[in-house]
Short mmCIF file of C-alpha atoms (C1' of nucleotides) in Angstrom, two decimals:
data_model
loop_
_atom_site.label_atom_id
_atom_site.label_comp_id
_atom_site.label_asym_id
_atom_site.label_seq_id
_atom_site.Cartn_x
_atom_site.Cartn_y
_atom_site.Cartn_z
CA UNK A 100 0.00 0.00 0.00
CA UNK A 101 1.01 3.58 -0.45
CA UNK A 102 3.96 5.23 -2.07
CA UNK A 103 7.11 3.18 -2.70
CA UNK A 104 9.95 3.97 -0.33
CA UNK A 105 12.36 5.07 -3.05
CA UNK A 106 9.83 7.66 -4.11
CA UNK A 107 9.46 8.95 -0.57
CA UNK A 108 13.23 9.06 -0.22
CA UNK A 109 13.57 11.06 -3.41
CA UNK A 110 11.00 13.57 -2.15
CA UNK A 111 12.81 13.82 1.12
CA UNK A 112 16.14 14.56 -0.55
CA UNK A 113 14.50 17.04 -2.87
CA UNK A 114 13.28 18.87 0.22
CA UNK A 115 16.89 19.23 1.30
CA UNK A 116 17.92 20.31 -2.17
CA UNK A 117 17.82 24.05 -1.76
CA UNK A 118 20.52 26.31 -0.33
CA UNK A 119 18.15 28.34 1.84
CA UNK A 120 16.59 25.20 3.30
CA UNK A 121 20.00 23.77 4.09
CA UNK A 122 20.99 26.96 5.88
CA UNK A 123 17.73 26.97 7.81
CA UNK A 124 18.29 23.41 8.97
CA UNK A 125 21.90 24.10 9.89
CA UNK A 126 20.88 27.10 11.98
CA UNK A 127 18.06 25.16 13.62
CA UNK A 128 20.43 22.28 14.29
CA UNK A 129 22.36 24.68 16.54
CA UNK A 130 19.36 26.06 18.37
CA UNK A 131 15.79 27.23 17.82
CA UNK A 132 15.46 30.46 15.86
CA UNK A 133 12.73 33.00 15.36
CA UNK A 134 11.97 33.89 11.77
CA UNK A 135 13.51 37.34 12.11
CA UNK A 136 16.71 35.75 13.43
CA UNK A 137 16.88 33.43 10.46
CA UNK A 138 16.33 36.44 8.27
CA UNK A 139 19.43 38.09 9.72
CA UNK A 140 21.58 35.09 8.81
CA UNK A 141 20.15 34.20 5.43
CA UNK A 142 20.16 36.77 2.68
CA UNK A 143 16.70 36.31 1.17
CA UNK A 144 13.40 38.17 1.16
CA UNK A 145 11.06 37.56 4.07
CA UNK A 146 8.38 36.05 1.91
CA UNK A 147 10.85 33.75 0.23
CA UNK A 148 12.06 32.59 3.64
CA UNK A 149 8.47 31.94 4.62
CA UNK A 150 7.95 29.85 1.51
CA UNK A 151 11.01 27.77 2.27
CA UNK A 152 9.92 27.34 5.89
CA UNK A 153 6.57 26.17 4.57
CA UNK A 154 8.30 23.50 2.49
CA UNK A 155 10.13 22.24 5.57
CA UNK A 156 6.95 22.33 7.63
CA UNK A 157 5.01 20.34 5.04
CA UNK A 158 7.54 17.53 5.26
CA UNK A 159 7.48 17.76 9.08
CA UNK A 160 11.21 18.41 9.28
CA UNK A 161 10.59 21.51 11.37
CA UNK A 162 7.82 22.78 13.60
CA UNK A 163 6.91 26.31 14.54
CA UNK A 164 5.40 27.88 17.62
CA UNK A 165 4.40 31.41 18.34
CA UNK A 166 6.22 33.22 21.14
CA UNK A 167 4.53 36.52 21.62
CA UNK A 168 5.23 38.60 18.59
CA UNK A 169 7.70 36.15 17.06
CA UNK A 170 7.36 32.71 15.44
CA UNK A 171 10.04 30.31 16.56
CA UNK A 172 11.10 27.30 14.52
CA UNK A 173 12.78 24.13 15.65
CA UNK A 174 13.99 20.90 14.11
CA UNK A 175 11.53 18.12 14.76
CA UNK A 176 13.79 15.28 13.66
CA UNK A 177 17.12 15.38 15.48
CA UNK A 178 18.62 12.74 13.17
CA UNK A 179 18.76 15.35 10.45
CA UNK A 180 21.94 16.56 12.13
CA UNK A 181 23.64 13.22 11.39
CA UNK A 182 22.43 13.37 7.84
CA UNK A 183 23.93 16.81 7.29
CA UNK A 184 27.21 15.64 8.80
CA UNK A 185 27.17 12.53 6.67
CA UNK A 186 26.63 14.68 3.60
CA UNK A 187 29.50 16.92 4.54
CA UNK A 188 31.83 13.96 4.85
CA UNK A 189 30.84 12.74 1.42
CA UNK A 190 31.32 16.15 -0.14
CA UNK A 191 34.70 16.61 1.45
CA UNK A 192 35.64 13.18 0.13
CA UNK A 193 34.50 14.06 -3.35
CA UNK A 194 36.34 17.37 -3.26
CA UNK A 195 39.55 15.60 -2.25
CA UNK A 196 39.20 13.06 -5.03
CA UNK A 197 38.89 15.87 -7.49
CA UNK A 198 41.81 17.86 -6.22
CA UNK A 199 43.97 14.70 -6.16
CA UNK A 200 43.07 14.40 -9.78
CA UNK A 201 43.96 18.02 -10.38
CA UNK A 202 47.29 17.43 -8.63
CA UNK A 203 47.97 14.57 -11.01
CA UNK A 204 47.38 16.89 -13.89
CA UNK A 205 49.88 19.30 -12.37
CA UNK A 206 52.65 16.72 -12.21
CA UNK A 207 54.79 16.63 -15.36
CA UNK A 208 53.79 13.69 -17.52
CA UNK A 209 55.99 10.68 -16.77
CA UNK A 210 54.45 8.02 -19.00
CA UNK B 154 37.09 31.13 -2.87
CA UNK B 155 34.65 28.90 -4.57
CA UNK B 156 31.08 27.94 -3.91
CA UNK B 157 29.72 28.07 -0.33
CA UNK B 158 29.33 24.69 1.29
CA UNK B 159 25.58 24.99 1.84
CA UNK B 160 25.17 25.54 -1.87
CA UNK B 161 27.23 22.46 -2.67
CA UNK B 162 25.23 20.47 -0.13
CA UNK B 163 21.98 21.56 -1.71
CA UNK B 164 23.20 20.49 -5.14
CA UNK B 165 24.27 17.17 -3.73
CA UNK B 166 20.87 16.50 -2.18
CA UNK B 167 19.15 17.60 -5.35
CA UNK B 168 21.16 14.96 -7.17
CA UNK B 169 19.63 12.37 -4.85
CA UNK B 170 16.19 13.86 -5.30
CA UNK B 171 14.86 11.66 -8.05
CA UNK B 172 13.24 8.24 -7.71
CA UNK B 173 15.20 6.65 -10.55
CA UNK B 174 18.48 7.92 -9.19
CA UNK B 175 17.67 6.60 -5.73
CA UNK B 176 16.89 3.18 -7.17
CA UNK B 177 20.10 3.20 -9.18
CA UNK B 178 22.14 4.01 -6.08
CA UNK B 179 20.36 1.37 -4.03
CA UNK B 180 21.02 -1.27 -6.67
CA UNK B 181 24.65 -0.21 -7.00
CA UNK B 182 25.00 -0.20 -3.22
CA UNK B 183 24.32 -3.96 -3.38
CA UNK B 184 26.72 -4.69 -6.23
CA UNK B 185 27.91 -3.33 -9.57
CA UNK B 186 25.34 -3.45 -12.35
CA UNK B 187 25.47 -3.22 -16.12
CA UNK B 188 23.09 -0.76 -17.68
CA UNK B 189 20.89 -3.51 -19.09
CA UNK B 190 20.62 -5.03 -15.62
CA UNK B 191 19.52 -1.71 -14.14
CA UNK B 192 17.03 -1.48 -16.93
CA UNK B 193 15.45 -4.77 -15.87
CA UNK B 194 14.92 -3.47 -12.33
CA UNK B 195 13.85 0.07 -13.04
CA UNK B 196 10.86 0.74 -15.21
CA UNK B 197 12.05 3.61 -17.38
CA UNK B 198 13.12 4.09 -20.98
CA UNK B 199 16.74 3.31 -21.80
CA UNK B 200 17.55 6.86 -22.79
CA UNK B 201 15.99 8.21 -19.63
CA UNK B 202 18.10 5.81 -17.58
CA UNK B 203 21.15 7.02 -19.46
CA UNK B 204 20.28 10.61 -18.62
CA UNK B 205 19.93 9.79 -14.95
CA UNK B 206 23.19 7.88 -14.97
CA UNK B 207 24.80 10.91 -16.56
CA UNK B 208 23.56 13.07 -13.68
CA UNK B 209 25.13 10.68 -11.18
CA UNK B 210 28.35 10.55 -13.17
CA UNK B 211 28.63 14.34 -13.34
CA UNK B 212 28.53 14.54 -9.56
CA UNK B 213 31.04 11.67 -9.34
CA UNK B 214 28.72 9.54 -7.26
CA UNK B 215 29.13 6.66 -9.68
CA UNK B 216 31.71 5.60 -12.24
CA UNK B 217 31.31 3.45 -15.32
CA UNK B 218 33.60 1.05 -17.12
CA UNK B 219 33.11 -0.91 -20.27
CA UNK B 220 33.14 -4.68 -20.00
CA UNK B 221 32.99 -6.09 -23.48
CA UNK B 222 29.64 -5.22 -24.88
CA UNK B 223 28.22 -3.91 -21.61
CA UNK B 224 28.82 -0.78 -19.55
CA UNK B 225 29.07 -1.50 -15.84
CA UNK B 226 28.39 1.10 -13.18
CA UNK B 227 29.59 1.22 -9.61
CA UNK B 228 29.27 3.49 -6.61
CA UNK B 229 32.37 5.58 -6.21
CA UNK B 230 31.59 6.90 -2.74
CA UNK B 231 30.85 4.05 -0.35
CA UNK B 232 29.57 6.46 2.34
CA UNK B 233 26.48 6.98 0.23
CA UNK B 234 25.23 3.71 1.71
CA UNK B 235 25.23 5.26 5.19
CA UNK B 236 23.45 8.27 3.87
CA UNK B 237 20.67 6.20 2.35
CA UNK B 238 20.31 4.26 5.60
CA UNK B 239 20.26 7.47 7.59
CA UNK B 240 17.53 8.80 5.33
CA UNK B 241 15.51 5.64 5.79
CA UNK B 242 15.69 5.96 9.55
CA UNK B 243 14.47 9.52 9.37
CA UNK B 244 11.61 8.64 7.08
CA UNK B 245 10.52 5.74 9.23
CA UNK B 246 10.62 8.09 12.21
CA UNK B 247 8.50 10.65 10.41
CA UNK B 248 6.02 8.02 9.32
CA UNK B 249 5.64 6.81 12.89
CA UNK B 250 5.11 10.32 14.20
CA UNK B 251 2.33 10.77 11.69
CA UNK B 252 0.60 7.52 12.42
CA UNK B 253 0.84 8.19 16.17
CA UNK B 254 -0.93 11.38 15.42
CA UNK B 255 -3.54 9.55 13.39
CA UNK B 256 -3.98 7.11 16.28
CA UNK B 257 -4.66 10.03 18.57
CA UNK B 258 -7.35 11.19 16.24
CA UNK B 259 -8.87 7.72 16.39
CA UNK B 260 -9.11 7.72 20.17
CA UNK B 261 -12.45 9.07 21.43
CA UNK B 262 -12.01 12.58 22.68
CA UNK B 263 -11.43 12.59 26.44
CA UNK B 264 -10.91 16.27 27.21
"C1'" DT C 222 33.00 -4.49 -44.07
"C1'" DC C 223 28.25 -4.67 -42.46
"C1'" DA C 224 24.77 -5.22 -39.19
"C1'" DC C 225 23.47 -5.48 -34.57
"C1'" DG C 226 22.89 -4.71 -29.69
"C1'" DA C 227 24.13 -1.76 -25.91
"C1'" DC C 228 24.55 2.89 -24.52
"C1'" DA C 229 25.03 7.92 -24.89
"C1'" DT C 230 23.91 12.44 -26.56
"C1'" DG C 231 21.40 16.76 -27.97
"C1'" DA C 232 17.45 19.22 -28.30
"C1'" DA C 233 12.49 20.27 -27.81
"C1'" DA C 234 8.31 19.74 -25.18
"C1'" DA C 235 6.17 18.98 -20.78
"C1'" DC C 236 6.42 19.60 -16.16
"C1'" DT C 237 8.09 21.45 -11.39
"C1'" DT C 238 10.06 24.47 -8.50
"C1'" DC C 239 11.65 29.27 -7.24
"C1'" DT C 240 11.23 33.98 -6.70
"C1'" DT C 241 8.69 37.99 -6.25
"C1'" DC C 242 4.78 40.98 -5.41
"C1'" DA C 243 0.65 42.45 -3.36
"C1'" DA C 244 -2.56 41.32 -0.04
"C1'" DT C 245 -3.54 39.29 4.56
"C1'" DT C 246 -3.30 37.71 9.38
"C1'" DC C 247 -2.27 38.11 14.02
"C1'" DA C 248 -0.51 39.86 18.35
"C1'" DT C 249 0.94 44.04 20.70
"C1'" DG C 250 1.28 48.87 22.08
"C1'" DT C 251 -1.06 53.50 21.86
"C1'" DA D 208 -10.09 51.14 17.61
"C1'" DC D 209 -6.05 51.88 15.11
"C1'" DA D 210 -1.23 51.49 13.74
"C1'" DT D 211 2.72 48.73 13.65
"C1'" DG D 212 5.99 44.94 13.20
"C1'" DA D 213 6.33 39.96 12.30
"C1'" DA D 214 5.18 36.45 9.45
"C1'" DT D 215 2.26 33.98 5.98
"C1'" DT D 216 -0.34 33.32 1.73
"C1'" DG D 217 -1.69 33.14 -3.24
"C1'" DA D 218 -0.69 33.91 -7.71
"C1'" DA D 219 2.13 34.76 -11.79
"C1'" DG D 220 6.24 34.74 -14.31
"C1'" DA D 221 11.08 33.09 -14.51
"C1'" DA D 222 14.11 29.46 -14.03
"C1'" DG D 223 15.28 24.78 -13.77
"C1'" DT D 224 14.42 19.73 -14.41
"C1'" DT D 225 12.53 15.59 -16.65
"C1'" DT D 226 10.99 13.03 -20.39
"C1'" DT D 227 11.05 11.76 -24.99
"C1'" DC D 228 12.65 11.23 -29.60
"C1'" DA D 229 15.87 11.02 -33.20
"C1'" DT D 230 20.44 10.36 -34.05
"C1'" DG D 231 25.23 8.87 -33.06
"C1'" DT D 232 29.05 5.94 -31.15
"C1'" DC D 233 31.36 1.79 -29.95
"C1'" DG D 234 32.49 -3.00 -29.75
"C1'" DT D 235 31.50 -7.76 -31.54
"C1'" DG D 236 30.38 -11.31 -34.50
"C1'" DA D 237 28.87 -12.71 -39.33
#
DNA sequence: TCACGACATGAAAACTTCTTCAATTCATGT
DNA sequence: ACATGAATTGAAGAAGTTTTCATGTCGTGA
């Protein structure tokens, strides 16, 4: 029944596939933030930020609560931290592979 | 210098954000596969599969080699396995949260 | 050399997602 | 009651991605 898991996974990764949403999650991984605090850190228009927060809310990756005049967001799935770390490791690995390759190109041809 | 890390991360996740590409990576995580073998498992047109493989090649997540008449693909970054597992855990967690919530709705209101 | 099967490529059409703008909501202070 | 600051929403156009189709390449075997 229901949607195949690989489809759900793809949707999940697509949710993470936007620079603003990554930044939001990284900031929320540190600590809860009000929207205006996020706005200070991320250089986008308020309504764009709201749209991106809405995407994250829809997938239940974050939740919001009102605190007086401000709306505060927090990560609802702590494991996302591991995922972001995991991704960073992979990217660093890939970057190294590429620069090794570039180094090779730098070395005078010995064949 | 260069592209900010959160941008690179977003691109990386976007690469994973497609059902066919997830399936490809899952199959390759098991063992190397020739294109025609992938084609048996994944219900898409050959040229579409090729396009998706090209996306994965561009980001260096997979590499291909020719073996006689076939082209064989393999995962070039083993850590991707962990990432896929990590994602599954998160998704299972989210699914549970939601069905807990549905359960709550099922329980007669006691307030 | 020719034909064939296995893949890859380029380009156009179809589809999604992003960004932006104007309008709206909702709490708070006056 | 009204004005204000904080955030959200809906809608439209711009930008990006996916799918498909026709064509091209590369080995292998006849």
